[in-house]
mmCIF file of C-alpha atoms and ligand atoms in Angstrom:
data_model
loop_
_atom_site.group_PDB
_atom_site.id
_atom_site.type_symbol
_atom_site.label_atom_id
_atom_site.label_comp_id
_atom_site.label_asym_id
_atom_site.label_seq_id
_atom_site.Cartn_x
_atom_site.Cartn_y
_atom_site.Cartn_z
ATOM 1 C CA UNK X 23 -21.063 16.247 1.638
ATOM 2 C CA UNK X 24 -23.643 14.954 4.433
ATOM 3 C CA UNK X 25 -23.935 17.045 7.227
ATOM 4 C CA UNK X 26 -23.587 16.071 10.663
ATOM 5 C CA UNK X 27 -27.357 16.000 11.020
ATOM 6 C CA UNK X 28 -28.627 14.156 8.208
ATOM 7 C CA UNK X 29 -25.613 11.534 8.304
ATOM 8 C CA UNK X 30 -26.027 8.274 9.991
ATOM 9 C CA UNK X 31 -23.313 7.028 12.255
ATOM 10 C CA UNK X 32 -19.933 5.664 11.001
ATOM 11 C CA UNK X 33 -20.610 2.277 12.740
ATOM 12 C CA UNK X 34 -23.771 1.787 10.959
ATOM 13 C CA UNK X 35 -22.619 3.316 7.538
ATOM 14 C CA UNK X 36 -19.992 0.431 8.117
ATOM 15 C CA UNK X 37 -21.971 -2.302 8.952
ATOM 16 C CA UNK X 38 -23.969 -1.474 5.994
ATOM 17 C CA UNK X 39 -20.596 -1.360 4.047
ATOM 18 C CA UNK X 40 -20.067 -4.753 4.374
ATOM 19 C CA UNK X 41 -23.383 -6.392 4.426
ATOM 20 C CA UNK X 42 -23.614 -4.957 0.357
ATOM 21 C CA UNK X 43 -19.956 -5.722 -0.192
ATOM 22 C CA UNK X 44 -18.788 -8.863 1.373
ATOM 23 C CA UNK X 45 -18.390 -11.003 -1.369
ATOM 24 C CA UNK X 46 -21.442 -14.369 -2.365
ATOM 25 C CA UNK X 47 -19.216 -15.876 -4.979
ATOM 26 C CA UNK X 48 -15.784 -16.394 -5.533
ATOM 27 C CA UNK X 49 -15.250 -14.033 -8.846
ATOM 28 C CA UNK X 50 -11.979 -12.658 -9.595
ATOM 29 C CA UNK X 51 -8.775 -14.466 -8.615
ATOM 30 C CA UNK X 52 -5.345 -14.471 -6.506
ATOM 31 C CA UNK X 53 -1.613 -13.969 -7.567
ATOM 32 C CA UNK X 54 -0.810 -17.439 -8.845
ATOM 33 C CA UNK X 55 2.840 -16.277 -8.408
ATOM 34 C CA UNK X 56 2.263 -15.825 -4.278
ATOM 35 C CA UNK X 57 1.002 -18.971 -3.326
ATOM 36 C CA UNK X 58 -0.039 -18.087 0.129
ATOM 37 C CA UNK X 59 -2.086 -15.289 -1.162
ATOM 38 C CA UNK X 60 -5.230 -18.086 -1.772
ATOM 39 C CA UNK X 61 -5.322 -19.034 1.924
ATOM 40 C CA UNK X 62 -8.044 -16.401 2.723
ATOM 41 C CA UNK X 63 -11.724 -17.377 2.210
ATOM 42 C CA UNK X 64 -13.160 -15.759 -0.649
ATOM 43 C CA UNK X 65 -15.668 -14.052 1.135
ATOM 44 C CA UNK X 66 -13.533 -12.227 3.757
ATOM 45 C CA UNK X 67 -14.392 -8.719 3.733
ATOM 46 C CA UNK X 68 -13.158 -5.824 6.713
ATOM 47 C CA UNK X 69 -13.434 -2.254 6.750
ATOM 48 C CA UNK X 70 -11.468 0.589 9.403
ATOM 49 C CA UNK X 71 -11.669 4.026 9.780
ATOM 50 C CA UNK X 72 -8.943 5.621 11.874
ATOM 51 C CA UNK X 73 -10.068 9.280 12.118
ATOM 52 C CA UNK X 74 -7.839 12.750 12.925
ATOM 53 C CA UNK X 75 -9.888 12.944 16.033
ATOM 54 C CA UNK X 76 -8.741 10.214 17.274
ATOM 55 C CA UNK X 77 -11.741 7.631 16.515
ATOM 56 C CA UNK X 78 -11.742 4.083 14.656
ATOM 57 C CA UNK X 79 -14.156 3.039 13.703
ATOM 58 C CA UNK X 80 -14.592 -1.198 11.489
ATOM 59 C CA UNK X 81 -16.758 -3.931 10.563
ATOM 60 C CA UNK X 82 -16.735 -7.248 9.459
ATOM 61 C CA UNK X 83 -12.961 -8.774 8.832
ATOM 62 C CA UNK X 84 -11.250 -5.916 10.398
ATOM 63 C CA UNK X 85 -9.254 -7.878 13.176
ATOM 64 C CA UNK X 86 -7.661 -10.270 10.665
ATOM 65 C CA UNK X 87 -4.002 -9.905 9.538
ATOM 66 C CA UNK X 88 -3.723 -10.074 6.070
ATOM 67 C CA UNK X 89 -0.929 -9.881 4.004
ATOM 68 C CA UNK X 90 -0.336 -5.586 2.900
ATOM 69 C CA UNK X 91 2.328 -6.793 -0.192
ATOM 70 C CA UNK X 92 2.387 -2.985 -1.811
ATOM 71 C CA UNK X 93 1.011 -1.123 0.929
ATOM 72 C CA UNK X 94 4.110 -1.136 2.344
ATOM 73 C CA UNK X 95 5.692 1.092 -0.437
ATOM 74 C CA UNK X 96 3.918 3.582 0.888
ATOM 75 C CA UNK X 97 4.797 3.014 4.202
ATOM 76 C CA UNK X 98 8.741 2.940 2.873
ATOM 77 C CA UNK X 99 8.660 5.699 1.044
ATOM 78 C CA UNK X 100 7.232 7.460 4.254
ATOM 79 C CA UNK X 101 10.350 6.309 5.609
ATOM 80 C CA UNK X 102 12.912 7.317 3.219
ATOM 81 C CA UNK X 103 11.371 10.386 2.643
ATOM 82 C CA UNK X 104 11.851 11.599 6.437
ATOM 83 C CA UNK X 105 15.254 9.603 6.549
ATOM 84 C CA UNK X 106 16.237 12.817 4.705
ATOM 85 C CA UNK X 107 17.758 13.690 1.590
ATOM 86 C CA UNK X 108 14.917 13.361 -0.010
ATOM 87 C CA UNK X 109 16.489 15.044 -3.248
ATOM 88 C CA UNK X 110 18.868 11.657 -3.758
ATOM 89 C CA UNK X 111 15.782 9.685 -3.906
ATOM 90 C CA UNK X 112 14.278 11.568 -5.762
ATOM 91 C CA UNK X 113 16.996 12.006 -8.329
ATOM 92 C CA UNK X 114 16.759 7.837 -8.762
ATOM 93 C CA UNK X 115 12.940 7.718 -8.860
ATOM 94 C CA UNK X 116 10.123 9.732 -10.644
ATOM 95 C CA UNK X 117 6.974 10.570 -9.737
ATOM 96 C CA UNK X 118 4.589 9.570 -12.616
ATOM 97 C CA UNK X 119 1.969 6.659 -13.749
ATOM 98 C CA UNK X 120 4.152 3.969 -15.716
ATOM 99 C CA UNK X 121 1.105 2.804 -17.990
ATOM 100 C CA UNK X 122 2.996 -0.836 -17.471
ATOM 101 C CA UNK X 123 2.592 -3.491 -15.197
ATOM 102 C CA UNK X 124 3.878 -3.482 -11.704
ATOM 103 C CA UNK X 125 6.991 -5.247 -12.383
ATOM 104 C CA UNK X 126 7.746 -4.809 -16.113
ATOM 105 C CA UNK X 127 10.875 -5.125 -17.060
ATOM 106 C CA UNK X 128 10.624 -3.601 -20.587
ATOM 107 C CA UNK X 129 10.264 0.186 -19.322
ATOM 108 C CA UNK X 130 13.210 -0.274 -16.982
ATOM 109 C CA UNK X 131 15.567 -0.809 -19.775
ATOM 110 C CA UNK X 132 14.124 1.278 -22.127
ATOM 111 C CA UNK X 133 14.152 4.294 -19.600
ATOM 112 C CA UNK X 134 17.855 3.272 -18.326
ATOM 113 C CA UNK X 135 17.309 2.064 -15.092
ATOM 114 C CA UNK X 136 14.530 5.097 -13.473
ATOM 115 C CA UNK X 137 11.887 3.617 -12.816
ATOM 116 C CA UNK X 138 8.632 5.450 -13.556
ATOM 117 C CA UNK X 139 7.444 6.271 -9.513
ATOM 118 C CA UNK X 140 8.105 4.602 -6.583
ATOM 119 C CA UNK X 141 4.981 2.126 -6.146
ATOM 120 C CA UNK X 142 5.563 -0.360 -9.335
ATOM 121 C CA UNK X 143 8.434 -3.466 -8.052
ATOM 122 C CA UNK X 144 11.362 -1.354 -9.231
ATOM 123 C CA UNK X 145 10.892 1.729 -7.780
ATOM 124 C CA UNK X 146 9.962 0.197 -4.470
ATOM 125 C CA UNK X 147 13.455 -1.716 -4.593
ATOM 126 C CA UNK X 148 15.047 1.883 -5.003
ATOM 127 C CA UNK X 149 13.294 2.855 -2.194
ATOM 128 C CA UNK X 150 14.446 -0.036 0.070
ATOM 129 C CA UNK X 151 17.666 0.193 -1.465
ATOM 130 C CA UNK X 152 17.993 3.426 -0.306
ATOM 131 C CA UNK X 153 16.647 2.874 3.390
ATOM 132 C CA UNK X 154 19.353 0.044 3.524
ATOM 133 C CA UNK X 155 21.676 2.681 3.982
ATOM 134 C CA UNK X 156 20.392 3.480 7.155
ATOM 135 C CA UNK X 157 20.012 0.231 8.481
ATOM 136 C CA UNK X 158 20.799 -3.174 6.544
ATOM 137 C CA UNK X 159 17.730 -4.948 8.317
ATOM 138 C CA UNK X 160 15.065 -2.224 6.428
ATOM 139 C CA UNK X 161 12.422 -4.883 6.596
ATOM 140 C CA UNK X 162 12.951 -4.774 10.483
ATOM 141 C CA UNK X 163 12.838 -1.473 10.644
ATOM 142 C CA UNK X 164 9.532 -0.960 8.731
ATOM 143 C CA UNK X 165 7.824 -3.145 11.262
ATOM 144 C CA UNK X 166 9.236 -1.131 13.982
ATOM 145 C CA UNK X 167 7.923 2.453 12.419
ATOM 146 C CA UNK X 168 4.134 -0.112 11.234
ATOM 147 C CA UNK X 169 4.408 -0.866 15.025
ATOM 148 C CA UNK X 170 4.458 2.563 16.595
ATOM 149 C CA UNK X 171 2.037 3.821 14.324
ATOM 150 C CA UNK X 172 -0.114 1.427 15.451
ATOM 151 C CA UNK X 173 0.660 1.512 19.535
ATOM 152 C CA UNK X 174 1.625 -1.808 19.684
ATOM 153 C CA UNK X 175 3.037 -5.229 17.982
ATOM 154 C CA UNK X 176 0.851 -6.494 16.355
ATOM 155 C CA UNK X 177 2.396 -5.651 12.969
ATOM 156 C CA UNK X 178 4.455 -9.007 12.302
ATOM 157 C CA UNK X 179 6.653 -10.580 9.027
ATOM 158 C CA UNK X 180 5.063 -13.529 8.160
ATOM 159 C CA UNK X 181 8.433 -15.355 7.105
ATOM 160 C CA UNK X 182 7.290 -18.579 5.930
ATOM 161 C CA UNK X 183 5.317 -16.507 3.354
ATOM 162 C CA UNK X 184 8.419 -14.558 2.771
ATOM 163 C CA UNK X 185 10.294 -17.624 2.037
ATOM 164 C CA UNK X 186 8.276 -19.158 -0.183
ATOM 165 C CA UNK X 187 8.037 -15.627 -2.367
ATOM 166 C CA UNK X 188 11.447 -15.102 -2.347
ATOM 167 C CA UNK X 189 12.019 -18.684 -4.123
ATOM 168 C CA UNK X 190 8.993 -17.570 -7.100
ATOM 169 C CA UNK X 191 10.889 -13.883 -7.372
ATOM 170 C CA UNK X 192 12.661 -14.362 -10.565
ATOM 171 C CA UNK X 193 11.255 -11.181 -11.617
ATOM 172 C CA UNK X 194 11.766 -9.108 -8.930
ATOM 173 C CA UNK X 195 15.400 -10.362 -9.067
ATOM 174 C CA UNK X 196 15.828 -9.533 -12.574
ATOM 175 C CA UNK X 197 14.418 -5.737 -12.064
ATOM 176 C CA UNK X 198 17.067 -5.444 -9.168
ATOM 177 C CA UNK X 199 19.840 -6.512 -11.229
ATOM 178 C CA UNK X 200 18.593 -4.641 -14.224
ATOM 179 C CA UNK X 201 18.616 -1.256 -11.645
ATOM 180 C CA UNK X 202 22.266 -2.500 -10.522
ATOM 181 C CA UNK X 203 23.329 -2.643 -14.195
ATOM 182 C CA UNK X 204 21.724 1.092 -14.543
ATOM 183 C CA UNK X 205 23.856 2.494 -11.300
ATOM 184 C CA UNK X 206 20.653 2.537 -9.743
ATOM 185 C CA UNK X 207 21.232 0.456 -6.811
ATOM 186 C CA UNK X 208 23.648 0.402 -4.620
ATOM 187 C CA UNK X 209 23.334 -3.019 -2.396
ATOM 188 C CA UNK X 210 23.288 -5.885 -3.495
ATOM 189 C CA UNK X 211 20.509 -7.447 -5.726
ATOM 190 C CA UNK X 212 19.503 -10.341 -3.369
ATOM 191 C CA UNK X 213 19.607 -8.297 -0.217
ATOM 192 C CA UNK X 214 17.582 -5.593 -1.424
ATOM 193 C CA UNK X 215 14.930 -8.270 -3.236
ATOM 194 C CA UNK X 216 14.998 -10.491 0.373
ATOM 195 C CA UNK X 217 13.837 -7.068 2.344
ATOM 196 C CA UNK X 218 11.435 -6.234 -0.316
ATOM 197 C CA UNK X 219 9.379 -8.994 0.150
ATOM 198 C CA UNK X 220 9.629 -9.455 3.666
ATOM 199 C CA UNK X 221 8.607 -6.183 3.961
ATOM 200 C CA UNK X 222 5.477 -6.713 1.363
ATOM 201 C CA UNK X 223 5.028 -9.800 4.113
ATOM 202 C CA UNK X 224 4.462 -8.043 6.584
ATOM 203 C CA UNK X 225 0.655 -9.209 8.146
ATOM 204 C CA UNK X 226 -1.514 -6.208 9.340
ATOM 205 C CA UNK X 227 -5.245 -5.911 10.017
ATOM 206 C CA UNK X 228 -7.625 -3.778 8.454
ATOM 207 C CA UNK X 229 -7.692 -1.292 12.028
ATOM 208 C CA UNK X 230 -3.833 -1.513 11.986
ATOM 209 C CA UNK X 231 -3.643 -0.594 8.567
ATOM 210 C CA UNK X 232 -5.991 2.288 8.825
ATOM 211 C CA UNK X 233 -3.898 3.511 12.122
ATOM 212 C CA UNK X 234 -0.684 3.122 10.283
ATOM 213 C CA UNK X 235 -1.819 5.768 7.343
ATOM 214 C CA UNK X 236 -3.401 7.874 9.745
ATOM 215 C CA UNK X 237 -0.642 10.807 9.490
ATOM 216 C CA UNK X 238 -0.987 11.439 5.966
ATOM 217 C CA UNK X 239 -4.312 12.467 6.618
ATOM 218 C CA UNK X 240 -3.117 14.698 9.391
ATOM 219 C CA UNK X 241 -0.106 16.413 7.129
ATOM 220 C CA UNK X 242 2.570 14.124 7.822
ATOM 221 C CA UNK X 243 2.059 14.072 12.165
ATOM 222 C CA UNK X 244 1.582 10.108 13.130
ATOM 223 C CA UNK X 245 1.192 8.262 16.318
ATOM 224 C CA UNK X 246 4.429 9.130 18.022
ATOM 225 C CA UNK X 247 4.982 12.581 16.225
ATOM 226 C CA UNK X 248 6.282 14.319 13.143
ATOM 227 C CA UNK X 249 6.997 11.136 10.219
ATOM 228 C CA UNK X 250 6.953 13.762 7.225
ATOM 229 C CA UNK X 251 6.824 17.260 6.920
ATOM 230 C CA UNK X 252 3.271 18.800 5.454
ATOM 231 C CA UNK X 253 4.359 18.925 2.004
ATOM 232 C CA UNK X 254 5.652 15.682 1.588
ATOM 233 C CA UNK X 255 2.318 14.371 3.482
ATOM 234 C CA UNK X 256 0.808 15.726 0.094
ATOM 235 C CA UNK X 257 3.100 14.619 -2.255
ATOM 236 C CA UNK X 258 2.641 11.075 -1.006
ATOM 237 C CA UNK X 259 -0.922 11.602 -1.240
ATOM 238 C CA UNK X 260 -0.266 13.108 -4.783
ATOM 239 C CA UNK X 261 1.872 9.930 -5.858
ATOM 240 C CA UNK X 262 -0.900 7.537 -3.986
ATOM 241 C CA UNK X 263 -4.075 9.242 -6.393
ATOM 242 C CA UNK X 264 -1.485 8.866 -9.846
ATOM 243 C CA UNK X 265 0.248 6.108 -9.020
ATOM 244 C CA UNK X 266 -1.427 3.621 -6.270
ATOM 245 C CA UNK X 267 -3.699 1.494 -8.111
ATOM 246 C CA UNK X 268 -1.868 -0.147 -10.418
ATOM 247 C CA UNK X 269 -2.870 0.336 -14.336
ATOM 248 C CA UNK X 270 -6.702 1.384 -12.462
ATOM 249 C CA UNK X 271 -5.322 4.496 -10.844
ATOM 250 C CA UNK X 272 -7.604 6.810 -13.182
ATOM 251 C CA UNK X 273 -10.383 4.402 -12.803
ATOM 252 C CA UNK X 274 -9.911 4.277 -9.070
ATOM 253 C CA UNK X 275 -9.617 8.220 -8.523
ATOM 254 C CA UNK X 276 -13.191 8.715 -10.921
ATOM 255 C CA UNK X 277 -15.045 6.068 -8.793
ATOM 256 C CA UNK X 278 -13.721 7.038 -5.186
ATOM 257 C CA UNK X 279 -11.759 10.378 -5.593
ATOM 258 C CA UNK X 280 -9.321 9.895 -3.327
ATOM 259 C CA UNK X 281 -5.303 8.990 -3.306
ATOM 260 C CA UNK X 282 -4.898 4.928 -2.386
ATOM 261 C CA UNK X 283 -2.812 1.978 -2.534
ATOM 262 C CA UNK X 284 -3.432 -1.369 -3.352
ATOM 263 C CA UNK X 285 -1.875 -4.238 -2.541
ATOM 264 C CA UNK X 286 -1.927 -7.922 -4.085
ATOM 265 C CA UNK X 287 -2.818 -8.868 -0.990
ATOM 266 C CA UNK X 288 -6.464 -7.828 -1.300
ATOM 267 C CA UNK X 289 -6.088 -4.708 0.771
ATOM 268 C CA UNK X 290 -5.991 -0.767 -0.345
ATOM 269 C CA UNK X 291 -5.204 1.597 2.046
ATOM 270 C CA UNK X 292 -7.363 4.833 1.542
ATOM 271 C CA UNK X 293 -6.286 8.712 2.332
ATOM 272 C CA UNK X 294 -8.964 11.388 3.361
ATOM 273 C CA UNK X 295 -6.885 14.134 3.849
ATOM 274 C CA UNK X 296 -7.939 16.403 7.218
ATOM 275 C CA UNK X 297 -10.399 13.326 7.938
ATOM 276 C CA UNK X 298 -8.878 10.224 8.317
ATOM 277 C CA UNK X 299 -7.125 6.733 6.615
ATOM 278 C CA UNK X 300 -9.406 4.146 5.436
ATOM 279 C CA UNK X 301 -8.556 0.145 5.132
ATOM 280 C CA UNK X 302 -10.253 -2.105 3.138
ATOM 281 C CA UNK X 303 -9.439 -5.776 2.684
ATOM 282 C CA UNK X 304 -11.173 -8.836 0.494
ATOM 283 C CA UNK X 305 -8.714 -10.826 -0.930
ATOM 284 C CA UNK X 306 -10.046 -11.629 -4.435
ATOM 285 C CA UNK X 307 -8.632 -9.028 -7.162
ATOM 286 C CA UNK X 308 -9.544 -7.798 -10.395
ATOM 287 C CA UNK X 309 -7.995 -8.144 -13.645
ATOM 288 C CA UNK X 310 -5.854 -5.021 -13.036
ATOM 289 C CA UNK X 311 -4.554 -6.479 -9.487
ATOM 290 C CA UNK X 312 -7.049 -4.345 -6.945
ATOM 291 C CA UNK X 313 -9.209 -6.101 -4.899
ATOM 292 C CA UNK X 314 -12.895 -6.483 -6.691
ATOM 293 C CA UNK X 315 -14.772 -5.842 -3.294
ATOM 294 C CA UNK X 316 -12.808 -3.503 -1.527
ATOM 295 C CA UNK X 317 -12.629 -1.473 -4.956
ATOM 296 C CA UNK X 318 -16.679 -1.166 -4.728
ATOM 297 C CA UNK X 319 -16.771 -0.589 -1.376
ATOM 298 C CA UNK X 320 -14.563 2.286 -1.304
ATOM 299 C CA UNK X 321 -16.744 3.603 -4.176
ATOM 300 C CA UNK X 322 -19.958 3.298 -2.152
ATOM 301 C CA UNK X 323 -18.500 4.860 1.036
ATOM 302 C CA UNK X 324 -17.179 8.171 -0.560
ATOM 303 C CA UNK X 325 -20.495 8.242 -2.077
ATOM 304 C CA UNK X 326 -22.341 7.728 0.867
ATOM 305 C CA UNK X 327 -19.983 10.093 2.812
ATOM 306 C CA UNK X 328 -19.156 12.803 0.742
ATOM 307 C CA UNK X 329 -15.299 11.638 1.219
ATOM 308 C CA UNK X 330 -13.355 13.274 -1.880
ATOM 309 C CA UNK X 331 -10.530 15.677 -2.864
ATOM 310 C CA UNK X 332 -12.627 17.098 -5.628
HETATM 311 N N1 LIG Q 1 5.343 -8.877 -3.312
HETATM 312 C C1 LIG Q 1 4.622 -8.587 -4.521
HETATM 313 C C2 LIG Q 1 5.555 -8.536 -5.707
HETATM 314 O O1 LIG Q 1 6.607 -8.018 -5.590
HETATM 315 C C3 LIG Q 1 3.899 -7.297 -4.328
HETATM 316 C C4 LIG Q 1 2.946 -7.067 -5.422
HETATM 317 C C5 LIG Q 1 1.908 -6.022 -5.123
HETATM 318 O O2 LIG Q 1 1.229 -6.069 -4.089
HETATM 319 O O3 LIG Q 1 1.771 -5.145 -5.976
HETATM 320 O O4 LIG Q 1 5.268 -8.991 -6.767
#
C-alpha cells in the first residue's frame, strides 16, 4: 500500500490511467444481440473515483452516459435486499458462481428453477420479480434510488434502447417463463422481462456510477442515508468478488482483488471497501463479456494504489 507521502495524487494517477488504457485499436467486440451497444467509439475510455470522504475524483470519458446493462443487478439487489425480507429472496436465489453463461438456460432446468446467484439473467429477473411487489413500475423506481444516490437526475432509461432489446429478448423471455414454470416467479413473464431491461437501460456516467456504489464501500450508508445494513453491505460485496464478472470472476479477483460488476455495456463498477467505488467504462469487451480496457485498467490502478481486500 503507498503511503500518503510517496503516492502521487488521484488526479494524476488518473490521468495516467487513461493515457495507458484508452484504447488505439478496435480489438474485442460488442453484444451483437444489443444493437445499440456499437454506438460508442471504440476508443472511449472514463475513469471515477467517488471516495468515503466525500471526494471524486475522473478522467477521460467520465461525463458520458453509457449504457450500465448488469450493473444494475447490483443496484436491485441493493434494493430488494433493504425492501426487507431478505430471507424470501434469498430462499429463491443462491449465492454462488454458476460456471455458465449469463443467461443459460440449461442450469435453470437442470437445478429446477434457482438460479445459481443473483447477477446471471435469471437471478436478476428473481430479483426484479421480487421488487415488483413493492411497486409494479421497479424499473422506475431503480432510477429514483440511481438518482438520489447520485444528488440529482441525471440517471435516465434510455427507452428507445429498451425497445429495441426487448424485441431481440427471446432468451431472457424463455428464462422468465422457465422460472414461472419452476414457481419461481410470481408476475408475469413479460412484465418482469420489460423492467429488466429497462432497468439494464438505464444510461449513467462513469462519476454517477461511481457515486451510486459509493455506500457499499461505506457499509451499506449512501447518499441520503442507511440503503443496507453493514452485513449485507458485505455480502453484496461478497456476491460482487464470486459472482460479478461473468465466467472471469476468478480471473478478475487475481488481477484486481477486489469485488466488481460488469456490465455488457462496457462498464464495471468497482468496490474498495472503507475507501471508495470505482467506475470504469470502454465499451469494447472480451471474450468472457468484460470490457478489455476497463479490465486492465482496474488491474493497473490497484497495483498502482495498493487497492485490495487481500
Ligand atoms: N440486458 C442484457 C441481457 O439481459 C444484460 C447483459 C449484461 O450486461 O450482462 O442480456
Amino acid at each position: 500500500m503507498m503511503t500518503a507521502l510517496d503516492s502521487p495524487p488521484l488526479n494524476l494517477v488518473l490521468d495516467d490511467i487513461v493515457r495507458s488504457h484508452r484504447p488505439q485499436s478496435e480489438a474485442g467486440s460488442v453484444p451483437a444481440s444489443i444493437p445499440h451497444l456499437s454506438s460508442p467509439a471504440f476508443n472511449r475510455f472514463g475513469i471515477a473515483v467517488a471516495t468515503t470522504s466525500g471526494d471524486v475524483f475522473s478522467s477521460g470519458d467520465a461525463d458520458l452516459p453509457f449504457s450500465i446493462q448488469s450493473i444494475s443487478k447490483v443496484f436491485t439487489l441493493a434494493m430488494a435486499l433493504s425492501a426487507g425480507e431478505p430471507s424470501a429472496l434469498w430462499s429463491r436465489v443462491l449465492r454462488e458462481p454458476s460456471g455458465t453463461s449469463f443467461n443459460s438456460l440449461v442450469q435453470l432446468e437442470v437445478e429446477h428453477g434457482i438460479p445459481r446467484n443473483p447477477f446471471i439473467n435469471s437471478g436478476a429477473l428473481v430479483v426484479t420479480d421480487h421488487l415488483m411487489e413493492k411497486s409494479a413500475d421497479a424499473a422506475g423506481h431503480v432510477l429514483r434510488f440511481l438518482a438520489d444516490q447520485v444528488g440529482g437526475p441525471g440517471p435516465f432509461i434510455d427507452e428507445m434502447a429498451a425497445k429495441s432489446e426487448l424485441a431481440n429478448s427471446s432468451r431472457n423471455l424463455a428464462l422468465a417463463h422457465f422460472l414461472k414454470d419452476f414457481g419461481n416467479l410470481h408476475r408475469p413473464a413479460q412484465a418482469v422481462v420489460e423492467n429488466y431491461v429497462r432497468q439494464c437501460s438505464i444510461m449513467m456516467t462513469c462519476v454517477e456510477t461511481a457515486k451510486a456504489g459509493l455506500f457499499l464501500a461505506q457499509g451499506g450508508r449512501g447518499a441520503q442515508g442507511t440503503v443496507v445494513s453493514p452485513s449485507e453491505a458485505k455480502r453484496i460485496g461478497s456476491i460482487m468478488l464470486t459472482c460479478g464478472m461473468y465466467d472471469a470472476a476468478g480471473e478478475f479477483a487475481y488481477r484486481v482483488g477486489l469485488p466488481g460488476k460488469s456490465g455488457v455495456g462496457g462498464g464495471i463498477l468497482v468496490i474498495v471497501p472503507g475507501e471508495c467505488s470505482i467506475c470504469v467504462w470502454s465499451p469494447r469487451l472480451d471474450s468472457k463479456g468484460n470490457s478489455l480496457a476497463g479490465s486492465a485498467a482496474l488491474a493497473d490502478l490497484s497495483d498502482r494504489t495498493g487497492w485490495s481486500v487481500f
